[in-house]
């Protein structure tokens, strides 16, 4: 219908219909079924614009969500070209442009000025074909059917730190779980590492999961085998929420053996993905997913990583976003720690050996300091300097007189005699026939004799009733 036909139709309507709220005052709002239904109900004399505006806003939000759900089907995850198109013209305008197969001229001009201009014709054809086969309303209903929700920028649950990704920001996020995503990520640490983790790496990852969670920090990871799974299990064991960033749809369990783990996360934490429901993981999606892990958290700790590892890809994203990066050292003979050692050697990461170290790295300056650990104190530490020098001058074997000890210690004779008396009272030295010598210290444990292992086990005690009486026992 042309604009002239619309004007003629409006002239033929009654004055009451022309004053209907939501049709004339709000002509710019989307005229979907929801808006028209409420507009019809608003024809009563008591209805006002104040009752219709919230519904129009809700309808607009619904249209924005469905538009982003459609674009998630049309574009690859993390597509910067699609990200720039949505940032400049909005999601709904981008959908209309793709369906008309005509991109805005100003957008095309800006893309041509890029250092590496993309092939917009090929991308537009791909987007058009995928968009034609998509059904965003069905995606939203499918997500609601199994308890998932679609979070878009501007929602109260949207983590604003993702905006630092710029054009690589996800169009939207599918979330499944009871925890609030934005609140959970306010104080969060990404724990990443190798899938083929050693027992050392799994143990350290579980310790970090428990320690961070008990201190009020959320663990963010990818839900994979090895370090990821151990970190999530540690967080769940501490009774805290944890965030799993998937490289597939939230309704797809990958790896399949983590079905019980993901079910527990859904009850206590949240699983998120920028992939639509039903999408299966690929190698490219795993690597692109890592940018979300780094962006959601304040810092990333690499527990174990080989020289060629996806965890190092996450570390690179963390450095690009100017996030804190920590690495756990491991055995120099372990190839699974070679990537961590390279990060430390190149000074890209800070050496982290405990959850407290990581909290100090990403926490508030002055408030989240790691407790200072000190070496265990020994009784000798309490001696003054002159007494220590006298004690060092006393021979271990034989003996020496006070004068010889004073000369060796570089102190006066009176100081040496006084120190020797105190050391003898404390059990450090003893007097022998040849003078003063160090007293042998008793070991803290009793050593079994070498022949104990060779001796046969003791025979059982005989029953007194079976012992034959001695002759004198008879009368």
Short mmCIF file of C-alpha atoms in Angstrom, two decimals:
data_model
loop_
_atom_site.label_atom_id
_atom_site.label_comp_id
_atom_site.label_asym_id
_atom_site.label_seq_id
_atom_site.Cartn_x
_atom_site.Cartn_y
_atom_site.Cartn_z
CA UNK A 1 0.00 0.00 0.00
CA UNK A 2 1.39 3.40 -0.97
CA UNK A 3 1.49 6.45 1.26
CA UNK A 4 -1.41 8.04 -0.80
CA UNK A 5 -3.62 5.00 -0.22
CA UNK A 6 -2.82 5.08 3.49
CA UNK A 7 -3.84 8.75 3.68
CA UNK A 8 -7.10 8.07 1.87
CA UNK A 9 -7.88 5.21 4.22
CA UNK A 10 -7.23 7.43 7.22
CA UNK A 11 -9.59 10.09 5.84
CA UNK A 12 -12.38 7.52 5.56
CA UNK A 13 -12.08 6.42 9.19
CA UNK A 14 -14.15 7.93 11.97
CA UNK A 15 -12.75 10.66 14.25
CA UNK A 16 -12.79 8.21 17.15
CA UNK A 17 -10.54 5.80 15.25
CA UNK A 18 -8.16 8.60 14.34
CA UNK A 19 -7.67 9.41 18.02
CA UNK A 20 -6.90 5.84 18.97
CA UNK A 21 -3.71 5.79 21.08
CA UNK A 22 -0.92 3.80 19.54
CA UNK A 23 -2.05 4.43 15.93
CA UNK A 24 -1.62 8.16 15.40
CA UNK A 25 0.53 9.46 18.27
CA UNK A 26 2.78 6.40 18.08
CA UNK A 27 2.91 5.86 14.35
CA UNK A 28 6.67 5.24 14.52
CA UNK A 29 6.24 2.21 16.82
CA UNK A 30 6.17 -1.31 15.33
CA UNK A 31 2.54 -2.19 14.43
CA UNK A 32 2.59 -5.85 15.43
CA UNK A 33 -0.30 -7.88 16.81
CA UNK A 34 0.55 -7.03 20.39
CA UNK A 35 0.42 -3.26 19.81
CA UNK A 36 -2.79 -3.41 17.77
CA UNK A 37 -4.55 -5.55 20.37
CA UNK A 38 -3.73 -3.16 23.18
CA UNK A 39 -4.69 -0.21 20.98
CA UNK A 40 -8.13 -1.73 20.42
CA UNK A 41 -8.58 -2.22 24.15
CA UNK A 42 -7.52 1.39 24.71
CA UNK A 43 -10.54 2.79 22.85
CA UNK A 44 -12.41 2.94 26.14
CA UNK A 45 -12.77 6.50 27.47
CA UNK A 46 -10.63 5.70 30.52
CA UNK A 47 -7.63 4.58 28.46
CA UNK A 48 -4.67 6.95 28.20
CA UNK A 49 -1.32 6.99 26.45
CA UNK A 50 0.40 6.09 29.71
CA UNK A 51 -1.07 2.59 29.50
CA UNK A 52 0.12 2.02 25.96
CA UNK A 53 3.68 3.34 26.03
CA UNK A 54 5.10 0.53 28.23
CA UNK A 55 3.57 -2.07 25.94
CA UNK A 56 5.03 -0.37 22.89
CA UNK A 57 8.44 -0.35 24.57
CA UNK A 58 8.07 -4.05 25.35
CA UNK A 59 7.10 -4.75 21.76
CA UNK A 60 10.09 -2.78 20.54
CA UNK A 61 12.38 -4.76 22.84
CA UNK A 62 10.86 -7.98 21.55
CA UNK A 63 11.49 -6.86 17.97
CA UNK A 64 15.11 -6.01 18.85
CA UNK A 65 15.61 -9.42 20.44
CA UNK A 66 14.15 -11.26 17.44
CA UNK A 67 16.26 -9.16 15.06
CA UNK A 68 19.43 -10.05 16.94
CA UNK A 69 18.37 -13.70 17.08
CA UNK A 70 18.00 -13.61 13.29
CA UNK A 71 21.41 -11.99 12.81
CA UNK A 72 22.97 -14.66 15.05
CA UNK A 73 21.81 -17.18 12.44
CA UNK A 74 22.95 -15.05 9.50
CA UNK A 75 26.49 -14.10 10.56
CA UNK A 76 29.38 -16.10 11.92
CA UNK A 77 30.15 -15.68 15.61
CA UNK A 78 32.40 -12.69 16.22
CA UNK A 79 31.99 -11.32 12.67
CA UNK A 80 33.38 -7.75 12.95
CA UNK A 81 31.66 -6.61 9.73
CA UNK A 82 28.26 -7.56 11.10
CA UNK A 83 29.23 -5.97 14.40
CA UNK A 84 29.98 -2.64 12.72
CA UNK A 85 26.75 -2.81 10.72
CA UNK A 86 24.67 -3.32 13.86
CA UNK A 87 26.57 -0.65 15.81
CA UNK A 88 26.01 1.95 13.10
CA UNK A 89 22.44 1.19 12.02
CA UNK A 90 20.88 -1.07 14.66
CA UNK A 91 19.83 -4.69 14.49
CA UNK A 92 16.38 -4.19 12.97
CA UNK A 93 17.71 -1.89 10.24
CA UNK A 94 20.45 -4.45 9.51
CA UNK A 95 17.84 -7.18 9.05
CA UNK A 96 15.88 -5.01 6.64
CA UNK A 97 19.03 -4.15 4.69
CA UNK A 98 20.02 -7.80 4.34
CA UNK A 99 16.52 -8.86 3.26
CA UNK A 100 16.49 -6.11 0.63
CA UNK A 101 20.06 -7.10 -0.34
CA UNK A 102 21.09 -3.45 -0.17
CA UNK A 103 23.54 -2.23 2.44
CA UNK A 104 23.47 1.42 3.55
CA UNK A 105 25.74 3.53 1.31
CA UNK A 106 27.51 5.19 4.26
CA UNK A 107 28.31 1.78 5.72
CA UNK A 108 29.69 0.57 2.40
CA UNK A 109 31.85 3.68 2.15
CA UNK A 110 33.28 3.19 5.65
CA UNK A 111 34.07 -0.46 4.98
CA UNK A 112 35.93 0.50 1.83
CA UNK A 113 38.22 2.64 3.98
CA UNK A 114 39.26 -0.32 6.14
CA UNK A 115 42.89 -1.46 6.02
CA UNK A 116 41.66 -4.74 4.55
CA UNK A 117 38.29 -4.01 2.94
CA UNK A 118 35.96 -7.03 3.19
CA UNK A 119 34.11 -8.53 0.24
CA UNK A 120 30.71 -7.10 1.09
CA UNK A 121 28.99 -8.71 -1.91
CA UNK A 122 29.97 -12.22 -0.85
CA UNK A 123 29.06 -11.54 2.77
CA UNK A 124 25.72 -10.03 1.86
CA UNK A 125 24.84 -13.08 -0.26
CA UNK A 126 25.78 -15.39 2.60
CA UNK A 127 23.81 -13.36 5.13
CA UNK A 128 20.79 -13.24 2.83
CA UNK A 129 20.74 -17.02 2.29
CA UNK A 130 21.12 -17.77 6.00
CA UNK A 131 18.58 -15.14 7.03
CA UNK A 132 16.01 -16.52 4.60
CA UNK A 133 16.29 -19.94 6.24
CA UNK A 134 16.13 -18.60 9.81
CA UNK A 135 13.13 -18.36 12.11
CA UNK A 136 14.07 -16.09 15.02
CA UNK A 137 10.67 -16.33 16.69
CA UNK A 138 11.00 -20.12 16.71
CA UNK A 139 14.49 -19.79 18.21
CA UNK A 140 13.17 -17.64 21.04
CA UNK A 141 10.32 -20.05 21.71
CA UNK A 142 12.67 -23.02 21.55
CA UNK A 143 14.95 -21.38 24.09
CA UNK A 144 12.05 -20.70 26.42
CA UNK A 145 10.90 -24.31 26.11
CA UNK A 146 14.03 -25.67 27.79
CA UNK A 147 14.55 -22.75 30.19
CA UNK A 148 17.04 -20.61 28.25
CA UNK A 149 16.83 -16.85 27.84
CA UNK A 150 18.21 -14.42 25.28
CA UNK A 151 20.25 -11.54 26.71
CA UNK A 152 20.87 -8.55 24.44
CA UNK A 153 22.88 -5.34 24.99
CA UNK A 154 20.92 -2.98 27.17
CA UNK A 155 19.31 -5.70 29.28
CA UNK A 156 19.86 -5.58 33.02
CA UNK A 157 21.69 -8.92 32.85
CA UNK A 158 24.04 -7.89 30.02
CA UNK A 159 27.73 -7.75 31.16
CA UNK A 160 28.87 -4.30 30.08
CA UNK A 161 32.53 -5.37 30.03
CA UNK A 162 31.77 -7.17 26.77
CA UNK A 163 31.39 -3.75 25.13
CA UNK A 164 35.19 -3.48 25.19
CA UNK A 165 35.29 -6.04 22.39
CA UNK A 166 34.11 -3.31 20.01
CA UNK A 167 32.92 -4.71 16.69
CA UNK A 168 33.67 -8.20 18.00
CA UNK A 169 31.06 -7.90 20.72
CA UNK A 170 28.50 -10.70 20.53
CA UNK A 171 25.15 -9.76 19.04
CA UNK A 172 23.41 -11.45 21.97
CA UNK A 173 23.97 -14.26 24.45
CA UNK A 174 21.89 -17.31 25.15
CA UNK A 175 21.95 -18.17 28.86
CA UNK A 176 20.77 -21.20 30.78
CA UNK A 177 20.95 -21.34 34.56
CA UNK A 178 19.75 -19.74 37.76
CA UNK A 179 22.62 -17.29 38.33
CA UNK A 180 22.52 -13.69 37.09
CA UNK A 181 25.22 -13.33 34.43
CA UNK A 182 26.09 -9.68 35.01
CA UNK A 183 26.19 -10.00 38.79
CA UNK A 184 28.26 -13.20 38.63
CA UNK A 185 30.87 -11.57 36.40
CA UNK A 186 31.38 -8.43 38.49
CA UNK A 187 34.09 -10.25 40.50
CA UNK A 188 35.28 -13.08 38.31
CA UNK A 189 38.50 -14.82 37.30
CA UNK A 190 38.99 -16.97 34.20
CA UNK A 191 40.72 -20.28 34.94
CA UNK A 192 41.94 -21.91 31.72
CA UNK A 193 44.34 -24.62 30.74
CA UNK A 194 45.00 -27.75 28.77
CA UNK A 195 42.34 -30.33 28.00
CA UNK A 196 44.87 -33.13 28.39
CA UNK A 197 45.81 -31.87 31.85
CA UNK A 198 48.11 -33.80 34.11
CA UNK A 199 47.13 -34.80 37.64
CA UNK A 200 49.11 -31.79 38.83
CA UNK A 201 47.15 -29.42 36.58
CA UNK A 202 43.77 -30.87 37.55
CA UNK A 203 44.66 -30.64 41.25
CA UNK A 204 45.80 -27.02 40.97
CA UNK A 205 42.73 -26.05 38.92
CA UNK A 206 40.40 -27.57 41.52
CA UNK A 207 42.26 -25.73 44.29
CA UNK A 208 41.87 -22.45 42.41
CA UNK A 209 38.18 -23.16 41.87
CA UNK A 210 37.61 -23.75 45.58
CA UNK A 211 39.86 -20.92 46.79
CA UNK A 212 38.48 -18.27 44.46
CA UNK A 213 34.87 -19.24 45.17
CA UNK A 214 35.34 -19.24 48.94
CA UNK A 215 36.72 -15.70 48.65
CA UNK A 216 33.68 -14.45 46.74
CA UNK A 217 35.08 -14.64 43.18
CA UNK A 218 33.27 -16.37 40.32
CA UNK A 219 35.16 -18.89 38.18
CA UNK A 220 34.73 -18.44 34.41
CA UNK A 221 35.91 -21.15 32.05
CA UNK A 222 35.00 -23.13 28.94
CA UNK A 223 33.60 -26.35 30.40
CA UNK A 224 36.08 -28.55 28.52
CA UNK A 225 38.02 -31.56 29.77
CA UNK A 226 41.04 -31.11 32.02
CA UNK A 227 41.63 -27.75 33.68
CA UNK A 228 38.24 -26.25 32.74
CA UNK A 229 36.21 -29.06 34.22
CA UNK A 230 38.34 -29.25 37.38
CA UNK A 231 37.93 -25.52 37.98
CA UNK A 232 34.15 -25.70 37.57
CA UNK A 233 33.93 -28.69 39.91
CA UNK A 234 35.97 -26.85 42.52
CA UNK A 235 33.63 -23.86 42.36
CA UNK A 236 30.57 -26.08 42.66
CA UNK A 237 32.11 -27.90 45.62
CA UNK A 238 32.51 -24.53 47.35
CA UNK A 239 28.80 -23.81 46.83
CA UNK A 240 29.43 -20.81 44.54
CA UNK A 241 28.12 -20.00 41.05
CA UNK A 242 30.33 -20.58 38.04
CA UNK A 243 30.05 -19.44 34.41
CA UNK A 244 30.55 -21.87 31.53
CA UNK A 245 31.17 -20.25 28.13
CA UNK A 246 30.23 -22.76 25.42
CA UNK A 247 31.28 -22.96 21.77
CA UNK A 248 27.93 -24.51 20.84
CA UNK A 249 24.27 -23.94 21.62
CA UNK A 250 23.26 -23.99 25.26
CA UNK A 251 21.05 -26.98 24.46
CA UNK A 252 24.00 -29.00 23.12
CA UNK A 253 26.10 -30.89 25.67
CA UNK A 254 29.71 -30.88 24.54
CA UNK A 255 31.64 -32.79 25.71
CA UNK A 256 28.83 -35.28 26.22
CA UNK A 257 30.47 -36.79 29.32
CA UNK A 258 30.03 -33.43 31.10
CA UNK A 259 26.25 -33.76 31.09
CA UNK A 260 26.14 -34.12 34.88
CA UNK A 261 28.54 -31.19 35.33
CA UNK A 262 26.50 -28.89 33.09
CA UNK A 263 23.31 -29.92 34.86
CA UNK A 264 24.89 -28.95 38.18
CA UNK A 265 26.06 -25.64 36.72
CA UNK A 266 22.54 -24.95 35.48
CA UNK A 267 21.23 -25.39 39.03
CA UNK A 268 23.96 -23.30 40.66
CA UNK A 269 25.54 -21.14 37.96
CA UNK A 270 24.92 -20.26 34.33
CA UNK A 271 25.89 -21.58 30.89
CA UNK A 272 26.16 -19.02 28.09
CA UNK A 273 26.80 -19.06 24.36
CA UNK A 274 26.69 -16.66 21.42
CA UNK A 275 25.60 -19.55 19.17
CA UNK A 276 21.91 -20.16 18.46
CA UNK A 277 20.23 -23.29 19.88
CA UNK A 278 21.14 -26.52 18.14
CA UNK A 279 24.52 -25.31 16.82
CA UNK A 280 27.39 -27.76 17.29
CA UNK A 281 30.98 -26.73 18.06
CA UNK A 282 33.80 -26.32 15.56
CA UNK A 283 37.47 -25.57 15.99
CA UNK A 284 36.95 -21.97 14.85
CA UNK A 285 34.13 -21.45 17.33
CA UNK A 286 36.33 -22.66 20.19
CA UNK A 287 39.02 -20.10 19.39
CA UNK A 288 36.52 -17.25 18.89
CA UNK A 289 34.74 -18.22 22.11
CA UNK A 290 37.94 -17.61 24.08
CA UNK A 291 37.61 -13.84 23.68
CA UNK A 292 34.40 -13.97 25.75
CA UNK A 293 36.15 -15.85 28.56
CA UNK A 294 38.86 -13.19 28.70
CA UNK A 295 36.44 -10.25 28.40
CA UNK A 296 33.99 -11.42 31.08
CA UNK A 297 36.58 -11.67 33.85
CA UNK A 298 38.95 -9.23 35.53
CA UNK A 299 41.90 -11.49 34.90
CA UNK A 300 42.93 -14.87 33.49
CA UNK A 301 45.14 -17.52 35.06
CA UNK A 302 46.69 -20.21 32.88
CA UNK A 303 47.13 -23.36 34.97
CA UNK A 304 48.66 -25.63 32.33
CA UNK A 305 49.31 -25.05 28.65
CA UNK A 306 51.55 -26.57 26.02
CA UNK A 307 53.34 -24.39 23.49
CA UNK A 308 50.40 -24.95 21.14
CA UNK A 309 47.31 -24.61 23.28
CA UNK A 310 43.94 -22.88 23.14
CA UNK A 311 44.63 -21.51 26.62
CA UNK A 312 47.39 -19.34 25.16
CA UNK A 313 44.80 -17.97 22.73
CA UNK A 314 42.71 -16.89 25.72
CA UNK A 315 45.82 -15.35 27.28
CA UNK A 316 46.40 -13.33 24.09
CA UNK A 317 42.84 -11.99 24.23
CA UNK A 318 43.34 -11.06 27.89
CA UNK A 319 46.47 -9.08 27.05
CA UNK A 320 44.71 -7.37 24.13
CA UNK A 321 41.92 -6.28 26.48
CA UNK A 322 44.52 -5.11 29.06
CA UNK A 323 43.30 -7.69 31.57
CA UNK A 324 45.54 -9.16 34.23
CA UNK A 325 47.26 -12.40 33.26
CA UNK A 326 48.72 -14.98 35.61
CA UNK A 327 50.46 -18.29 34.97
CA UNK A 328 51.09 -21.25 37.26
CA UNK A 329 54.62 -22.68 37.00
CA UNK A 330 55.04 -26.41 36.67
CA UNK A 331 57.81 -29.00 36.36
CA UNK A 332 60.40 -28.00 33.77
CA UNK A 333 60.23 -31.56 32.45
CA UNK A 334 56.50 -31.29 31.69
CA UNK A 335 55.54 -30.26 28.17
CA UNK A 336 52.09 -29.28 29.49
CA UNK A 337 53.69 -26.40 31.41
CA UNK A 338 55.92 -25.15 28.60
CA UNK A 339 53.36 -22.53 27.55
CA UNK A 340 53.09 -21.17 31.09
CA UNK A 341 56.86 -20.96 31.38
CA UNK A 342 57.09 -19.05 28.10
CA UNK A 343 54.52 -16.52 29.34
CA UNK A 344 56.57 -16.05 32.50
CA UNK A 345 59.89 -15.85 30.66
CA UNK A 346 58.55 -13.22 28.25
CA UNK A 347 57.09 -11.32 31.24
CA UNK A 348 53.60 -11.39 29.78
CA UNK A 349 52.19 -13.07 32.87
CA UNK A 350 52.70 -12.87 36.62
CA UNK A 351 53.77 -15.97 38.52
CA UNK A 352 50.76 -17.23 40.49
CA UNK A 353 51.00 -20.13 42.92
CA UNK A 354 47.78 -19.84 44.93
CA UNK A 355 44.27 -18.42 44.68
CA UNK A 356 45.35 -15.66 47.07
CA UNK A 357 48.05 -14.59 44.60
CA UNK A 358 45.47 -14.30 41.82
CA UNK A 359 43.04 -12.36 44.01
CA UNK A 360 45.81 -9.90 44.87
CA UNK A 361 46.54 -9.50 41.15
CA UNK A 362 42.96 -8.73 40.09
CA UNK A 363 41.53 -7.34 43.34
CA UNK A 364 41.33 -3.88 44.82
CA UNK A 365 44.69 -2.33 45.57
CA UNK A 366 45.32 -2.50 49.31
CA UNK A 367 42.24 -4.58 50.14
CA UNK A 368 42.96 -7.96 48.52
CA UNK A 369 46.57 -8.44 49.54
CA UNK A 370 48.03 -11.90 49.92
CA UNK A 371 49.07 -12.74 53.50
CA UNK A 372 52.84 -12.65 53.81
CA UNK A 373 54.26 -16.13 54.29
CA UNK A 374 57.36 -16.47 56.46
CA UNK A 375 59.85 -19.27 56.89
CA UNK A 376 59.34 -21.37 60.03
CA UNK A 377 61.18 -19.91 63.02
CA UNK A 378 63.82 -22.02 64.85
CA UNK A 379 65.15 -21.48 68.38
CA UNK A 380 68.50 -20.28 67.02
CA UNK A 381 66.79 -17.23 65.48
CA UNK A 382 66.23 -15.83 68.99
CA UNK A 383 69.97 -15.66 69.82
CA UNK A 384 71.69 -12.28 69.65
CA UNK A 385 74.45 -11.61 67.17
CA UNK A 386 77.45 -12.15 69.52
CA UNK A 387 76.01 -15.42 70.84
CA UNK A 388 75.48 -16.68 67.27
CA UNK A 389 79.13 -15.91 66.47
CA UNK A 390 80.32 -17.81 69.54
CA UNK A 391 78.10 -20.77 68.66
CA UNK A 392 79.52 -20.86 65.12
CA UNK A 393 83.07 -20.92 66.57
CA UNK A 394 82.47 -23.96 68.80
CA UNK A 395 83.87 -27.11 67.15
CA UNK A 396 81.63 -30.08 66.42
CA UNK A 397 84.19 -32.71 67.49
CA UNK A 398 87.01 -32.65 69.99
CA UNK A 399 86.85 -29.42 71.91
CA UNK A 400 88.28 -25.92 72.26
CA UNK A 401 89.03 -23.61 75.15
CA UNK A 402 87.20 -20.33 75.78
CA UNK A 403 90.18 -18.29 74.58
CA UNK A 404 90.36 -20.11 71.25
CA UNK A 405 86.63 -19.75 70.78
CA UNK A 406 86.77 -16.02 71.60
CA UNK A 407 89.52 -15.48 69.01
CA UNK A 408 87.66 -17.50 66.36
CA UNK A 409 84.42 -15.61 67.06
CA UNK A 410 86.11 -12.21 67.18
CA UNK A 411 84.71 -11.31 70.60
CA UNK A 412 86.20 -10.68 73.99
CA UNK A 413 86.89 -13.44 76.47
CA UNK A 414 84.22 -12.22 78.88
CA UNK A 415 81.63 -12.18 76.08
CA UNK A 416 82.67 -15.70 75.01
CA UNK A 417 82.43 -17.07 78.57
CA UNK A 418 79.02 -15.48 79.08
CA UNK A 419 77.77 -16.81 75.77
CA UNK A 420 79.11 -20.31 76.43
CA UNK A 421 77.33 -20.43 79.76
CA UNK A 422 74.02 -19.45 78.17
CA UNK A 423 74.49 -21.87 75.28
CA UNK A 424 75.27 -24.73 77.67
CA UNK A 425 72.14 -23.96 79.69
CA UNK A 426 70.08 -23.96 76.50
CA UNK A 427 71.56 -27.27 75.38
CA UNK A 428 73.56 -26.03 72.40
CA UNK A 429 77.07 -26.85 73.70
CA UNK A 430 78.59 -29.08 76.32
CA UNK A 431 81.93 -29.31 78.13
CA UNK A 432 84.27 -32.19 77.33
CA UNK A 433 87.75 -33.22 78.47
CA UNK A 434 89.22 -31.18 75.62
CA UNK A 435 87.08 -28.08 76.13
CA UNK A 436 83.78 -26.89 74.68
CA UNK A 437 82.04 -28.65 71.78
CA UNK A 438 78.63 -28.70 70.14
CA UNK A 439 76.09 -30.96 71.72
CA UNK A 440 74.54 -33.60 69.52
CA UNK A 441 70.92 -32.73 68.81
CA UNK A 442 68.33 -35.47 69.09
CA UNK A 443 66.39 -36.14 65.91
CA UNK A 444 62.69 -35.43 65.91
CA UNK A 445 61.87 -39.02 64.93
CA UNK A 446 63.00 -42.41 66.11
CA UNK A 447 64.78 -44.44 63.53
CA UNK A 448 64.05 -48.14 63.47
CA UNK A 449 67.03 -50.50 63.59
CA UNK A 450 68.22 -51.81 60.24
CA UNK A 451 67.60 -55.39 61.28
CA UNK A 452 63.95 -54.85 62.18
CA UNK A 453 62.72 -55.69 58.70
CA UNK A 454 64.76 -58.93 58.74
CA UNK A 455 63.53 -60.16 62.09
CA UNK A 456 60.66 -62.65 62.05
CA UNK A 457 57.37 -61.53 63.50
CA UNK A 458 56.99 -62.14 67.23
CA UNK A 459 55.40 -65.44 68.21
CA UNK A 460 51.96 -65.24 69.77
CA UNK A 461 51.73 -65.41 73.53
CA UNK A 462 50.85 -68.96 74.68
CA UNK A 463 47.59 -69.61 76.47
CA UNK A 464 48.27 -69.96 80.24
CA UNK A 465 45.91 -72.91 80.36
CA UNK A 466 48.11 -74.81 77.92
CA UNK A 467 51.41 -74.17 79.78
CA UNK A 468 52.58 -77.38 81.55
CA UNK A 469 53.03 -76.98 85.30
CA UNK A 470 56.47 -76.92 86.87
CA UNK A 471 57.48 -79.78 89.12
CA UNK A 472 57.23 -77.67 92.24
CA UNK A 473 53.62 -76.99 91.46
CA UNK A 474 52.81 -80.59 92.44
CA UNK A 475 52.42 -81.41 96.15
#
